[in-house]
Amino acid sequence: MSNIKINLWVIVAVIAMVAIVFFTVQAIQQQNYTGSEVTVNSTGLINIQTASDAPIMVTASSRRTFNVTTNNADVRTMRPTREGTGSAARYISEVEFPASQVELNVTRGSDVDFVITTADSASLDVTVAARSAEDNRNLVIMAIVGIIGLLIFISFQTEHQALSYLRNQFLRPGGRDGKVDTASA
């Protein structure tokens, strides 16, 4: 009975490791959008490209105050203004960028909605990283720590059978039985 219980715990730990890997990959994966008007919600990096010569118009809004930096020399930051009162209040910032490639980075705040358009309704290619690079790094570190913890748990549950097997296979000359092939020496 205890052997079945140990195997069940090992299976649960392996499923948890697969879930950690899956959700980590999903969380750090970039999203791509194409269209003449793109609406995204982000707290990370947004890269906007268009082949048109028309300016790119970006409207950012949120219920809380936020700060967005850009790679544009003319507009370094998008600073919102408060519109409305009470629970209907929103912070909104509207900026027009020259046609080309624009990079936006949410440096403060969260749950920021962006509406991105061009004056001539040209096609936009928008790439969104849902989280900042620092958040992605922290997420990957936490996933690695979780997987290492689960591997240690599995090792304890199986009474380190995998370690003794590896020790016998790789550390002893001649493999498990300890016999060295003297004919070829």
PDB file of C-alpha atoms in Angstrom:
ATOM      1  CA  MET A   1       0.000   0.000   0.000  1.00  0.00           C
ATOM      2  CA  SER A   2       2.768   2.460   0.837  1.00  0.00           C
ATOM      3  CA  ASN A   3       4.461   1.824  -2.525  1.00  0.00           C
ATOM      4  CA  ILE A   4       1.248   2.827  -4.312  1.00  0.00           C
ATOM      5  CA  LYS A   5       0.996   5.904  -2.113  1.00  0.00           C
ATOM      6  CA  ILE A   6       4.600   6.885  -2.946  1.00  0.00           C
ATOM      7  CA  ASN A   7       3.971   6.389  -6.672  1.00  0.00           C
ATOM      8  CA  LEU A   8       0.841   8.524  -6.438  1.00  0.00           C
ATOM      9  CA  TRP A   9       2.782  11.362  -4.803  1.00  0.00           C
ATOM     10  CA  VAL A  10       5.491  11.100  -7.470  1.00  0.00           C
ATOM     11  CA  ILE A  11       2.858  11.282 -10.225  1.00  0.00           C
ATOM     12  CA  VAL A  12       1.292  14.341  -8.571  1.00  0.00           C
ATOM     13  CA  ALA A  13       4.718  16.003  -8.350  1.00  0.00           C
ATOM     14  CA  VAL A  14       5.452  15.291 -12.030  1.00  0.00           C
ATOM     15  CA  ILE A  15       2.065  16.746 -13.012  1.00  0.00           C
ATOM     16  CA  ALA A  16       2.844  19.824 -10.907  1.00  0.00           C
ATOM     17  CA  MET A  17       6.206  20.234 -12.690  1.00  0.00           C
ATOM     18  CA  VAL A  18       4.532  20.029 -16.101  1.00  0.00           C
ATOM     19  CA  ALA A  19       1.937  22.592 -14.957  1.00  0.00           C
ATOM     20  CA  ILE A  20       4.670  24.960 -13.723  1.00  0.00           C
ATOM     21  CA  VAL A  21       6.491  24.764 -17.061  1.00  0.00           C
ATOM     22  CA  PHE A  22       3.281  25.217 -19.071  1.00  0.00           C
ATOM     23  CA  PHE A  23       2.022  28.233 -17.119  1.00  0.00           C
ATOM     24  CA  THR A  24       5.472  29.870 -17.060  1.00  0.00           C
ATOM     25  CA  VAL A  25       5.778  29.601 -20.842  1.00  0.00           C
ATOM     26  CA  GLN A  26       2.238  30.945 -21.278  1.00  0.00           C
ATOM     27  CA  ALA A  27       2.921  33.855 -18.925  1.00  0.00           C
ATOM     28  CA  ILE A  28       6.113  35.077 -20.613  1.00  0.00           C
ATOM     29  CA  GLN A  29       4.958  34.508 -24.185  1.00  0.00           C
ATOM     30  CA  GLN A  30       4.495  37.606 -26.366  1.00  0.00           C
ATOM     31  CA  GLN A  31       1.172  38.320 -28.072  1.00  0.00           C
ATOM     32  CA  ASN A  32       0.984  39.601 -31.679  1.00  0.00           C
ATOM     33  CA  TYR A  33      -1.892  41.686 -33.039  1.00  0.00           C
ATOM     34  CA  THR A  34      -2.569  43.010 -36.539  1.00  0.00           C
ATOM     35  CA  GLY A  35      -5.234  45.418 -37.732  1.00  0.00           C
ATOM     36  CA  SER A  36      -6.100  49.041 -38.406  1.00  0.00           C
ATOM     37  CA  GLU A  37      -7.251  49.590 -34.810  1.00  0.00           C
ATOM     38  CA  VAL A  38      -5.663  47.486 -32.102  1.00  0.00           C
ATOM     39  CA  THR A  39      -6.824  47.452 -28.479  1.00  0.00           C
ATOM     40  CA  VAL A  40      -4.539  45.831 -25.904  1.00  0.00           C
ATOM     41  CA  ASN A  41      -4.187  45.712 -22.133  1.00  0.00           C
ATOM     42  CA  SER A  42      -0.616  45.637 -20.903  1.00  0.00           C
ATOM     43  CA  THR A  43       1.674  46.308 -17.995  1.00  0.00           C
ATOM     44  CA  GLY A  44       4.833  45.623 -19.989  1.00  0.00           C
ATOM     45  CA  LEU A  45       6.389  46.453 -23.348  1.00  0.00           C
ATOM     46  CA  ILE A  46       4.420  47.273 -26.512  1.00  0.00           C
ATOM     47  CA  ASN A  47       6.131  47.444 -29.907  1.00  0.00           C
ATOM     48  CA  ILE A  48       4.125  49.125 -32.711  1.00  0.00           C
ATOM     49  CA  GLN A  49       5.091  49.024 -36.407  1.00  0.00           C
ATOM     50  CA  THR A  50       3.359  50.342 -39.506  1.00  0.00           C
ATOM     51  CA  ALA A  51       4.346  50.576 -43.171  1.00  0.00           C
ATOM     52  CA  SER A  52       2.182  53.677 -43.644  1.00  0.00           C
ATOM     53  CA  ASP A  53       3.427  57.268 -43.598  1.00  0.00           C
ATOM     54  CA  ALA A  54       0.473  58.313 -41.442  1.00  0.00           C
ATOM     55  CA  PRO A  55       1.104  59.111 -37.791  1.00  0.00           C
ATOM     56  CA  ILE A  56       0.355  56.535 -35.114  1.00  0.00           C
ATOM     57  CA  MET A  57      -2.199  57.630 -32.526  1.00  0.00           C
ATOM     58  CA  VAL A  58      -2.088  56.006 -29.110  1.00  0.00           C
ATOM     59  CA  THR A  59      -4.709  56.459 -26.396  1.00  0.00           C
ATOM     60  CA  ALA A  60      -3.844  54.978 -23.001  1.00  0.00           C
ATOM     61  CA  SER A  61      -6.361  54.819 -20.165  1.00  0.00           C
ATOM     62  CA  SER A  62      -6.656  53.275 -16.731  1.00  0.00           C
ATOM     63  CA  ARG A  63      -8.637  53.600 -13.514  1.00  0.00           C
ATOM     64  CA  ARG A  64      -5.384  54.329 -11.670  1.00  0.00           C
ATOM     65  CA  THR A  65      -2.547  56.676 -12.497  1.00  0.00           C
ATOM     66  CA  PHE A  66       0.223  55.297 -14.702  1.00  0.00           C
ATOM     67  CA  ASN A  67       3.399  56.285 -16.521  1.00  0.00           C
ATOM     68  CA  VAL A  68       4.439  55.138 -19.997  1.00  0.00           C
ATOM     69  CA  THR A  69       7.865  55.784 -21.496  1.00  0.00           C
ATOM     70  CA  THR A  70       8.579  55.737 -25.237  1.00  0.00           C
ATOM     71  CA  ASN A  71      11.569  55.444 -27.548  1.00  0.00           C
ATOM     72  CA  ASN A  72      10.460  58.583 -29.425  1.00  0.00           C
ATOM     73  CA  ALA A  73      12.759  61.606 -29.061  1.00  0.00           C
ATOM     74  CA  ASP A  74       9.850  64.080 -29.134  1.00  0.00           C
ATOM     75  CA  VAL A  75       7.607  62.299 -26.622  1.00  0.00           C
ATOM     76  CA  ARG A  76       9.607  60.539 -23.910  1.00  0.00           C
ATOM     77  CA  THR A  77       6.708  59.883 -21.539  1.00  0.00           C
ATOM     78  CA  MET A  78       2.930  59.693 -21.765  1.00  0.00           C
ATOM     79  CA  ARG A  79       1.513  61.460 -18.717  1.00  0.00           C
ATOM     80  CA  PRO A  80      -2.195  60.902 -18.056  1.00  0.00           C
ATOM     81  CA  THR A  81      -4.747  63.451 -16.975  1.00  0.00           C
ATOM     82  CA  ARG A  82      -7.714  62.608 -14.798  1.00  0.00           C
ATOM     83  CA  GLU A  83     -11.122  62.779 -16.435  1.00  0.00           C
ATOM     84  CA  GLY A  84     -14.359  62.360 -14.526  1.00  0.00           C
ATOM     85  CA  THR A  85     -15.062  62.158 -10.817  1.00  0.00           C
ATOM     86  CA  GLY A  86     -15.674  59.481  -8.251  1.00  0.00           C
ATOM     87  CA  SER A  87     -15.833  55.865  -9.359  1.00  0.00           C
ATOM     88  CA  ALA A  88     -16.203  56.894 -13.025  1.00  0.00           C
ATOM     89  CA  ALA A  89     -12.842  58.701 -13.042  1.00  0.00           C
ATOM     90  CA  ARG A  90     -10.212  57.508 -15.531  1.00  0.00           C
ATOM     91  CA  TYR A  91      -6.679  58.586 -16.274  1.00  0.00           C
ATOM     92  CA  ILE A  92      -6.235  59.167 -20.010  1.00  0.00           C
ATOM     93  CA  SER A  93      -3.287  60.080 -22.206  1.00  0.00           C
ATOM     94  CA  GLU A  94      -3.481  60.640 -25.968  1.00  0.00           C
ATOM     95  CA  VAL A  95      -0.296  60.966 -28.030  1.00  0.00           C
ATOM     96  CA  GLU A  96       0.427  61.093 -31.759  1.00  0.00           C
ATOM     97  CA  PHE A  97       3.721  59.559 -32.915  1.00  0.00           C
ATOM     98  CA  PRO A  98       5.361  59.956 -36.328  1.00  0.00           C
ATOM     99  CA  ALA A  99       5.013  56.929 -38.621  1.00  0.00           C
ATOM    100  CA  SER A 100       7.638  54.251 -38.041  1.00  0.00           C
ATOM    101  CA  GLN A 101       8.274  51.985 -35.123  1.00  0.00           C
ATOM    102  CA  VAL A 102       7.188  53.023 -31.643  1.00  0.00           C
ATOM    103  CA  GLU A 103       8.030  51.263 -28.414  1.00  0.00           C
ATOM    104  CA  LEU A 104       5.942  51.878 -25.299  1.00  0.00           C
ATOM    105  CA  ASN A 105       6.849  50.652 -21.839  1.00  0.00           C
ATOM    106  CA  VAL A 106       4.535  50.847 -18.825  1.00  0.00           C
ATOM    107  CA  THR A 107       6.914  51.871 -16.044  1.00  0.00           C
ATOM    108  CA  ARG A 108       4.331  52.603 -13.340  1.00  0.00           C
ATOM    109  CA  GLY A 109       0.786  51.402 -12.882  1.00  0.00           C
ATOM    110  CA  SER A 110      -1.122  48.372 -14.072  1.00  0.00           C
ATOM    111  CA  ASP A 111      -4.185  47.427 -16.083  1.00  0.00           C
ATOM    112  CA  VAL A 112      -3.522  50.063 -18.752  1.00  0.00           C
ATOM    113  CA  ASP A 113      -5.728  49.877 -21.866  1.00  0.00           C
ATOM    114  CA  PHE A 114      -4.186  51.032 -25.148  1.00  0.00           C
ATOM    115  CA  VAL A 115      -6.100  51.889 -28.337  1.00  0.00           C
ATOM    116  CA  ILE A 116      -3.682  52.188 -31.256  1.00  0.00           C
ATOM    117  CA  THR A 117      -4.729  53.553 -34.666  1.00  0.00           C
ATOM    118  CA  THR A 118      -3.315  55.372 -37.693  1.00  0.00           C
ATOM    119  CA  ALA A 119      -4.805  58.427 -39.405  1.00  0.00           C
ATOM    120  CA  ASP A 120      -5.318  56.556 -42.703  1.00  0.00           C
ATOM    121  CA  SER A 121      -6.522  53.283 -41.110  1.00  0.00           C
ATOM    122  CA  ALA A 122      -3.380  51.474 -42.293  1.00  0.00           C
ATOM    123  CA  SER A 123      -2.462  48.073 -40.937  1.00  0.00           C
ATOM    124  CA  LEU A 124      -0.562  47.954 -37.648  1.00  0.00           C
ATOM    125  CA  ASP A 125       1.646  45.188 -36.301  1.00  0.00           C
ATOM    126  CA  VAL A 126       1.621  45.263 -32.507  1.00  0.00           C
ATOM    127  CA  THR A 127       3.692  42.975 -30.276  1.00  0.00           C
ATOM    128  CA  VAL A 128       2.825  42.942 -26.576  1.00  0.00           C
ATOM    129  CA  ALA A 129       4.885  41.526 -23.734  1.00  0.00           C
ATOM    130  CA  ALA A 130       2.348  41.171 -20.927  1.00  0.00           C
ATOM    131  CA  ARG A 131       4.970  41.685 -18.245  1.00  0.00           C
ATOM    132  CA  SER A 132       8.187  43.626 -17.908  1.00  0.00           C
ATOM    133  CA  ALA A 133      11.543  41.904 -18.382  1.00  0.00           C
ATOM    134  CA  GLU A 134      12.157  42.007 -14.622  1.00  0.00           C
ATOM    135  CA  ASP A 135       8.794  40.360 -13.905  1.00  0.00           C
ATOM    136  CA  ASN A 136       9.534  37.661 -16.507  1.00  0.00           C
ATOM    137  CA  ARG A 137      12.932  36.995 -14.930  1.00  0.00           C
ATOM    138  CA  ASN A 138      11.389  36.717 -11.454  1.00  0.00           C
ATOM    139  CA  LEU A 139       8.702  34.371 -12.786  1.00  0.00           C
ATOM    140  CA  VAL A 140      11.283  32.075 -14.384  1.00  0.00           C
ATOM    141  CA  ILE A 141      13.379  32.041 -11.183  1.00  0.00           C
ATOM    142  CA  MET A 142      10.307  31.099  -9.118  1.00  0.00           C
ATOM    143  CA  ALA A 143       9.457  28.331 -11.611  1.00  0.00           C
ATOM    144  CA  ILE A 144      13.005  26.929 -11.430  1.00  0.00           C
ATOM    145  CA  VAL A 145      12.910  26.971  -7.612  1.00  0.00           C
ATOM    146  CA  GLY A 146       9.529  25.198  -7.673  1.00  0.00           C
ATOM    147  CA  ILE A 147      10.778  22.511 -10.061  1.00  0.00           C
ATOM    148  CA  ILE A 148      13.944  21.937  -8.025  1.00  0.00           C
ATOM    149  CA  GLY A 149      11.798  21.635  -4.888  1.00  0.00           C
ATOM    150  CA  LEU A 150       9.563  19.072  -6.585  1.00  0.00           C
ATOM    151  CA  LEU A 151      12.604  17.097  -7.798  1.00  0.00           C
ATOM    152  CA  ILE A 152      13.923  16.995  -4.232  1.00  0.00           C
ATOM    153  CA  PHE A 153      10.465  15.881  -3.030  1.00  0.00           C
ATOM    154  CA  ILE A 154      10.433  13.067  -5.612  1.00  0.00           C
ATOM    155  CA  SER A 155      13.919  12.034  -4.557  1.00  0.00           C
ATOM    156  CA  PHE A 156      12.837  11.796  -0.907  1.00  0.00           C
ATOM    157  CA  GLN A 157       9.662   9.904  -1.814  1.00  0.00           C
ATOM    158  CA  THR A 158      11.592   7.286  -3.800  1.00  0.00           C
ATOM    159  CA  GLU A 159      14.304   7.062  -1.121  1.00  0.00           C
ATOM    160  CA  HIS A 160      16.887   8.428  -3.558  1.00  0.00           C
ATOM    161  CA  GLN A 161      16.689   5.417  -5.885  1.00  0.00           C
ATOM    162  CA  ALA A 162      17.469   7.575  -8.918  1.00  0.00           C
ATOM    163  CA  LEU A 163      20.610   8.939  -7.265  1.00  0.00           C
ATOM    164  CA  SER A 164      21.901   5.483  -6.372  1.00  0.00           C
ATOM    165  CA  TYR A 165      21.183   4.296  -9.930  1.00  0.00           C
ATOM    166  CA  LEU A 166      23.118   7.244 -11.398  1.00  0.00           C
ATOM    167  CA  ARG A 167      25.928   6.728  -8.931  1.00  0.00           C
ATOM    168  CA  ASN A 168      26.230   3.088  -9.992  1.00  0.00           C
ATOM    169  CA  GLN A 169      26.056   3.897 -13.708  1.00  0.00           C
ATOM    170  CA  PHE A 170      28.455   6.810 -13.917  1.00  0.00           C
ATOM    171  CA  LEU A 171      30.759   6.879 -10.911  1.00  0.00           C
ATOM    172  CA  ARG A 172      31.953   3.268 -10.761  1.00  0.00           C
ATOM    173  CA  PRO A 173      34.279   1.987 -13.452  1.00  0.00           C
ATOM    174  CA  GLY A 174      32.573  -0.859 -15.243  1.00  0.00           C
ATOM    175  CA  GLY A 175      28.983   0.174 -14.505  1.00  0.00           C
ATOM    176  CA  ARG A 176      26.628  -1.433 -11.988  1.00  0.00           C
ATOM    177  CA  ASP A 177      28.395  -4.699 -11.413  1.00  0.00           C
ATOM    178  CA  GLY A 178      31.764  -2.995 -10.770  1.00  0.00           C
ATOM    179  CA  LYS A 179      33.650  -5.296 -13.179  1.00  0.00           C
ATOM    180  CA  VAL A 180      36.254  -3.618 -15.280  1.00  0.00           C
ATOM    181  CA  ASP A 181      36.887  -5.016 -18.741  1.00  0.00           C
ATOM    182  CA  THR A 182      40.605  -5.965 -18.436  1.00  0.00           C
ATOM    183  CA  ALA A 183      40.810  -7.600 -21.871  1.00  0.00           C
ATOM    184  CA  SER A 184      40.778  -4.269 -23.684  1.00  0.00           C
ATOM    185  CA  ALA A 185      43.201  -2.603 -21.278  1.00  0.00           C
TER     186      ALA A 185
END
